[in-house]
mmCIF file of C-alpha atoms in Angstrom:
data_model
loop_
_atom_site.group_PDB
_atom_site.id
_atom_site.type_symbol
_atom_site.label_atom_id
_atom_site.label_comp_id
_atom_site.label_asym_id
_atom_site.label_seq_id
_atom_site.Cartn_x
_atom_site.Cartn_y
_atom_site.Cartn_z
ATOM 1 C CA GLY A 1 144.373 67.061 77.852
ATOM 2 C CA GLU A 2 142.663 65.087 80.557
ATOM 3 C CA ASP A 3 141.348 61.623 79.754
ATOM 4 C CA VAL A 4 139.408 59.070 81.761
ATOM 5 C CA GLU A 5 139.198 55.465 80.601
ATOM 6 C CA GLN A 6 136.860 52.694 81.704
ATOM 7 C CA SER A 7 135.971 49.278 80.372
ATOM 8 C CA LEU A 8 132.514 49.342 78.806
ATOM 9 C CA PHE A 9 130.871 46.229 80.262
ATOM 10 C CA LEU A 10 130.951 44.070 83.353
ATOM 11 C CA SER A 11 128.724 41.087 84.050
ATOM 12 C CA VAL A 12 128.486 39.493 87.502
ATOM 13 C CA ARG A 13 126.309 37.034 89.337
ATOM 14 C CA GLU A 14 124.024 38.246 92.086
ATOM 15 C CA GLY A 15 125.770 38.015 95.457
ATOM 16 C CA ASP A 16 129.270 38.249 93.997
ATOM 17 C CA SER A 17 131.528 41.291 94.276
ATOM 18 C CA SER A 18 131.867 43.677 91.351
ATOM 19 C CA VAL A 19 135.019 45.636 90.644
ATOM 20 C CA ILE A 20 134.861 48.506 88.176
ATOM 21 C CA ASN A 21 138.162 50.010 87.118
ATOM 22 C CA CYS A 22 139.126 53.419 85.831
ATOM 23 C CA THR A 23 142.343 55.110 84.765
ATOM 24 C CA TYR A 24 142.924 58.836 84.391
ATOM 25 C CA THR A 25 145.724 60.981 83.093
ATOM 26 C CA ASP A 26 145.489 64.306 84.914
ATOM 27 C CA SER A 27 148.123 64.196 87.642
ATOM 28 C CA SER A 28 146.623 67.301 89.224
ATOM 29 C CA SER A 29 143.321 65.519 89.929
ATOM 30 C CA THR A 30 142.049 66.596 93.299
ATOM 31 C CA TYR A 31 138.813 64.660 93.541
ATOM 32 C CA LEU A 32 137.783 61.399 91.940
ATOM 33 C CA TYR A 33 134.152 60.384 91.725
ATOM 34 C CA TRP A 34 131.892 57.467 91.053
ATOM 35 C CA TYR A 35 128.426 58.133 89.675
ATOM 36 C CA LYS A 36 125.609 55.701 88.956
ATOM 37 C CA GLN A 37 123.106 56.165 86.128
ATOM 38 C CA GLU A 38 120.017 54.013 85.889
ATOM 39 C CA PRO A 39 118.132 53.805 82.564
ATOM 40 C CA GLY A 40 116.460 57.073 81.644
ATOM 41 C CA ALA A 41 117.677 58.792 84.787
ATOM 42 C CA GLY A 42 120.268 61.352 85.794
ATOM 43 C CA LEU A 43 123.591 60.706 87.450
ATOM 44 C CA GLN A 44 123.599 59.892 91.129
ATOM 45 C CA LEU A 45 126.764 60.692 93.062
ATOM 46 C CA LEU A 46 127.742 57.459 94.823
ATOM 47 C CA THR A 47 130.977 58.453 96.438
ATOM 48 C CA TYR A 48 134.128 60.470 95.922
ATOM 49 C CA ILE A 49 137.662 60.317 97.194
ATOM 50 C CA PHE A 50 140.173 63.061 97.773
ATOM 51 C CA SER A 51 143.508 62.523 96.089
ATOM 52 C CA ASN A 52 145.453 62.301 99.339
ATOM 53 C CA MET A 53 143.468 59.212 100.353
ATOM 54 C CA ASP A 54 144.036 55.689 99.091
ATOM 55 C CA MET A 55 140.843 54.043 100.275
ATOM 56 C CA LYS A 56 137.312 54.981 101.241
ATOM 57 C CA GLN A 57 134.593 52.623 102.389
ATOM 58 C CA ASP A 58 130.882 53.335 102.537
ATOM 59 C CA GLN A 59 128.650 50.359 103.345
ATOM 60 C CA ARG A 60 128.879 48.008 100.338
ATOM 61 C CA LEU A 61 131.100 50.371 98.372
ATOM 62 C CA THR A 62 134.898 50.470 98.568
ATOM 63 C CA VAL A 63 136.939 52.933 96.537
ATOM 64 C CA LEU A 64 140.637 52.295 96.023
ATOM 65 C CA LEU A 65 142.973 54.921 94.607
ATOM 66 C CA ASN A 66 146.472 54.233 93.314
ATOM 67 C CA LYS A 67 147.713 57.715 92.651
ATOM 68 C CA LYS A 68 151.084 56.540 91.323
ATOM 69 C CA ASP A 69 149.405 54.495 88.585
ATOM 70 C CA LYS A 70 146.457 56.899 88.268
ATOM 71 C CA HIS A 71 144.078 54.015 88.814
ATOM 72 C CA LEU A 72 140.745 54.150 90.588
ATOM 73 C CA SER A 73 138.431 51.247 91.347
ATOM 74 C CA LEU A 74 134.962 50.783 92.783
ATOM 75 C CA ARG A 75 134.155 47.536 94.527
ATOM 76 C CA ILE A 76 130.528 46.668 95.210
ATOM 77 C CA ALA A 77 130.142 43.881 97.737
ATOM 78 C CA ASP A 78 127.199 41.459 97.568
ATOM 79 C CA THR A 79 126.043 42.840 94.219
ATOM 80 C CA GLN A 80 122.274 42.952 93.759
ATOM 81 C CA THR A 81 120.108 43.179 90.653
ATOM 82 C CA GLY A 82 119.267 46.739 91.676
ATOM 83 C CA ASP A 83 122.937 47.606 91.182
ATOM 84 C CA SER A 84 122.555 47.074 87.428
ATOM 85 C CA ALA A 85 123.317 50.471 85.906
ATOM 86 C CA ILE A 86 126.029 52.456 84.170
ATOM 87 C CA TYR A 87 128.841 53.551 86.461
ATOM 88 C CA PHE A 88 130.845 56.624 85.569
ATOM 89 C CA CYS A 89 134.257 57.488 86.862
ATOM 90 C CA ALA A 90 135.104 61.195 86.908
ATOM 91 C CA GLU A 91 137.962 63.379 88.014
ATOM 92 C CA LYS A 92 138.249 67.019 88.863
ATOM 93 C CA GLY A 93 141.520 68.817 89.170
ATOM 94 C CA THR A 94 143.198 72.129 88.884
ATOM 95 C CA GLY A 95 144.459 71.263 85.420
ATOM 96 C CA GLY A 96 140.953 71.350 84.004
ATOM 97 C CA SER A 97 139.639 74.480 85.658
ATOM 98 C CA TYR A 98 137.868 72.253 88.147
ATOM 99 C CA ILE A 99 135.641 70.844 85.426
ATOM 100 C CA PRO A 100 134.661 67.235 86.162
ATOM 101 C CA THR A 101 135.824 64.998 83.313
ATOM 102 C CA PHE A 102 134.003 61.720 82.784
ATOM 103 C CA GLY A 103 134.801 58.319 81.415
ATOM 104 C CA ARG A 104 132.419 56.650 78.971
ATOM 105 C CA GLY A 105 130.838 54.585 81.717
ATOM 106 C CA THR A 106 130.819 50.887 82.566
ATOM 107 C CA SER A 107 127.554 48.996 82.130
ATOM 108 C CA LEU A 108 127.181 46.630 85.066
ATOM 109 C CA ILE A 109 124.836 43.726 84.419
ATOM 110 C CA VAL A 110 123.852 41.620 87.417
ATOM 111 C CA HIS A 111 122.243 38.293 86.652
ATOM 112 C CA PRO A 112 120.634 35.808 89.038
ATOM 113 C CA ASN B 1 117.318 71.183 100.218
ATOM 114 C CA ALA B 2 116.098 70.460 96.736
ATOM 115 C CA GLY B 3 118.514 68.899 94.321
ATOM 116 C CA VAL B 4 119.536 70.230 90.938
ATOM 117 C CA MET B 5 116.348 70.910 89.024
ATOM 118 C CA GLN B 6 116.174 70.707 85.272
ATOM 119 C CA ASN B 7 113.198 71.400 83.094
ATOM 120 C CA PRO B 8 111.638 70.340 80.977
ATOM 121 C CA ARG B 9 112.426 66.637 81.406
ATOM 122 C CA HIS B 10 111.491 65.942 77.796
ATOM 123 C CA LEU B 11 111.475 68.384 74.917
ATOM 124 C CA VAL B 12 110.449 67.757 71.331
ATOM 125 C CA ARG B 13 111.370 70.298 68.693
ATOM 126 C CA ARG B 14 111.054 70.380 64.928
ATOM 127 C CA ARG B 15 114.147 71.039 62.877
ATOM 128 C CA GLY B 16 114.864 74.751 62.757
ATOM 129 C CA GLN B 17 113.132 75.601 66.045
ATOM 130 C CA GLU B 18 114.806 76.825 69.193
ATOM 131 C CA ALA B 19 115.313 74.733 72.340
ATOM 132 C CA ARG B 20 115.680 76.282 75.785
ATOM 133 C CA LEU B 21 116.842 74.091 78.632
ATOM 134 C CA ARG B 22 116.756 75.334 82.209
ATOM 135 C CA CYS B 23 118.794 74.373 85.233
ATOM 136 C CA SER B 24 118.395 75.557 88.815
ATOM 137 C CA PRO B 25 121.439 74.611 90.908
ATOM 138 C CA MET B 26 121.317 73.350 94.454
ATOM 139 C CA LYS B 27 121.058 75.987 97.141
ATOM 140 C CA GLY B 28 124.477 77.403 97.933
ATOM 141 C CA HIS B 29 125.997 76.195 94.665
ATOM 142 C CA SER B 30 127.400 78.931 92.490
ATOM 143 C CA HIS B 31 128.955 76.799 89.748
ATOM 144 C CA VAL B 32 127.019 75.164 86.928
ATOM 145 C CA TYR B 33 128.220 72.719 84.294
ATOM 146 C CA TRP B 34 126.369 71.524 81.222
ATOM 147 C CA TYR B 35 127.032 68.150 79.636
ATOM 148 C CA ARG B 36 125.611 66.341 76.641
ATOM 149 C CA GLN B 37 125.107 62.590 76.518
ATOM 150 C CA LEU B 38 124.568 60.942 73.165
ATOM 151 C CA PRO B 39 123.171 57.397 72.960
ATOM 152 C CA GLU B 40 125.799 54.791 73.927
ATOM 153 C CA GLU B 41 128.303 57.530 74.764
ATOM 154 C CA GLY B 42 129.625 59.136 77.898
ATOM 155 C CA LEU B 43 129.148 62.667 79.084
ATOM 156 C CA LYS B 44 130.770 65.360 77.027
ATOM 157 C CA PHE B 45 131.510 68.641 78.746
ATOM 158 C CA MET B 46 129.960 71.677 77.093
ATOM 159 C CA VAL B 47 130.222 74.750 79.295
ATOM 160 C CA TYR B 48 131.081 75.845 82.821
ATOM 161 C CA LEU B 49 129.466 78.941 84.288
ATOM 162 C CA GLN B 50 129.380 80.950 87.448
ATOM 163 C CA LYS B 51 126.848 83.655 88.143
ATOM 164 C CA GLU B 52 126.980 86.130 85.234
ATOM 165 C CA ASN B 53 130.214 84.608 83.916
ATOM 166 C CA ILE B 54 131.161 81.955 81.406
ATOM 167 C CA ILE B 55 134.303 80.357 82.779
ATOM 168 C CA ASP B 56 134.964 77.719 80.134
ATOM 169 C CA GLU B 57 132.992 77.043 76.975
ATOM 170 C CA SER B 58 135.572 74.891 75.236
ATOM 171 C CA GLY B 59 133.042 72.078 74.726
ATOM 172 C CA MET B 60 130.345 74.197 73.144
ATOM 173 C CA PRO B 61 129.772 74.043 69.400
ATOM 174 C CA LYS B 62 130.759 77.371 67.904
ATOM 175 C CA GLU B 63 127.401 78.020 66.284
ATOM 176 C CA ARG B 64 123.785 77.812 67.439
ATOM 177 C CA PHE B 65 124.626 76.995 71.068
ATOM 178 C CA SER B 66 124.775 79.506 73.892
ATOM 179 C CA ALA B 67 124.538 79.425 77.679
ATOM 180 C CA GLU B 68 123.974 81.898 80.444
ATOM 181 C CA PHE B 69 123.696 81.947 84.211
ATOM 182 C CA PRO B 70 122.145 85.268 85.210
ATOM 183 C CA LYS B 71 122.353 86.878 88.606
ATOM 184 C CA GLU B 72 118.769 85.858 89.260
ATOM 185 C CA GLY B 73 117.099 82.752 87.928
ATOM 186 C CA PRO B 74 118.217 79.483 86.416
ATOM 187 C CA SER B 75 121.008 78.746 84.007
ATOM 188 C CA ILE B 76 119.791 78.463 80.424
ATOM 189 C CA LEU B 77 121.246 76.381 77.607
ATOM 190 C CA ARG B 78 119.888 77.641 74.309
ATOM 191 C CA ILE B 79 120.095 75.801 71.010
ATOM 192 C CA GLN B 80 118.984 77.740 67.971
ATOM 193 C CA GLN B 81 117.821 76.185 64.693
ATOM 194 C CA VAL B 82 117.986 72.663 66.055
ATOM 195 C CA VAL B 83 119.031 69.763 63.825
ATOM 196 C CA ARG B 84 118.500 66.023 64.244
ATOM 197 C CA GLY B 85 122.057 65.615 65.535
ATOM 198 C CA ASP B 86 121.200 67.778 68.547
ATOM 199 C CA SER B 87 118.944 65.001 69.863
ATOM 200 C CA ALA B 88 120.539 63.916 73.133
ATOM 201 C CA ALA B 89 120.210 64.057 76.884
ATOM 202 C CA TYR B 90 121.497 67.320 78.326
ATOM 203 C CA PHE B 91 122.596 67.247 81.929
ATOM 204 C CA CYS B 92 123.338 70.060 84.288
ATOM 205 C CA ALA B 93 125.504 69.721 87.387
ATOM 206 C CA SER B 94 126.169 72.188 90.153
ATOM 207 C CA SER B 95 128.875 72.491 92.754
ATOM 208 C CA PRO B 96 129.847 74.794 95.595
ATOM 209 C CA PRO B 97 132.582 77.380 95.102
ATOM 210 C CA ARG B 98 135.861 76.334 93.559
ATOM 211 C CA GLY B 99 137.835 73.653 95.269
ATOM 212 C CA LYS B 100 134.950 71.829 96.887
ATOM 213 C CA ALA B 101 134.212 68.213 96.122
ATOM 214 C CA GLU B 102 130.504 67.875 95.599
ATOM 215 C CA ALA B 103 129.132 67.932 92.063
ATOM 216 C CA PHE B 104 125.493 66.939 91.804
ATOM 217 C CA PHE B 105 123.494 66.311 88.661
ATOM 218 C CA GLY B 106 119.972 67.035 87.634
ATOM 219 C CA GLN B 107 117.729 64.446 86.003
ATOM 220 C CA GLY B 108 118.483 65.791 82.563
ATOM 221 C CA THR B 109 116.466 67.104 79.645
ATOM 222 C CA ARG B 110 115.962 64.677 76.812
ATOM 223 C CA LEU B 111 115.768 66.634 73.588
ATOM 224 C CA THR B 112 114.291 64.998 70.523
ATOM 225 C CA VAL B 113 114.454 66.807 67.209
ATOM 226 C CA VAL B 114 111.924 65.594 64.664
#
């Protein structure tokens, strides 16, 4: 079955770059997503990348996809305290009936 | 264009009661997914529905849980005879027809069973 793995915690200093990594197993993944969840809130779609792309940039966010290694990363430039949240990686592919499958989430802690 | 709407945001039920969670997808979205999030855990898929059809319910517990997405009105996740272990945040997501990228989430319903 499909599986998405993420490290559970990341701590960075304000102003530094953050890199959150994710690996997945479903080779038929069509779309790969990054969601942000703040405490007590729902999931906010940050960005997604189609599987035929290897990079996508959106302001402070850069998504890199290594399809050969099934590795996805999210880089946040100039990390701010407001970026502190849980970040979920997810994939959706034909192998899973187009059901988005999520990792356990990475808690990003930004300290001054 | 309103986002995915879930209600209620918070729901408290006594053990043995029924819980009904509602989800209205975004306009133009015909696919609905329900997920459960337990404390300190990720999102676990429960059920995937299209209008009047259950497409995949492989993540639903076999007993007490049911879901529907009628032709008119919101999708409903129903939990009968709730137990303490049902306490969790339940999230709904919607997406356009098959093959499209966007999958947007509601704010969730936080169910507490006392």
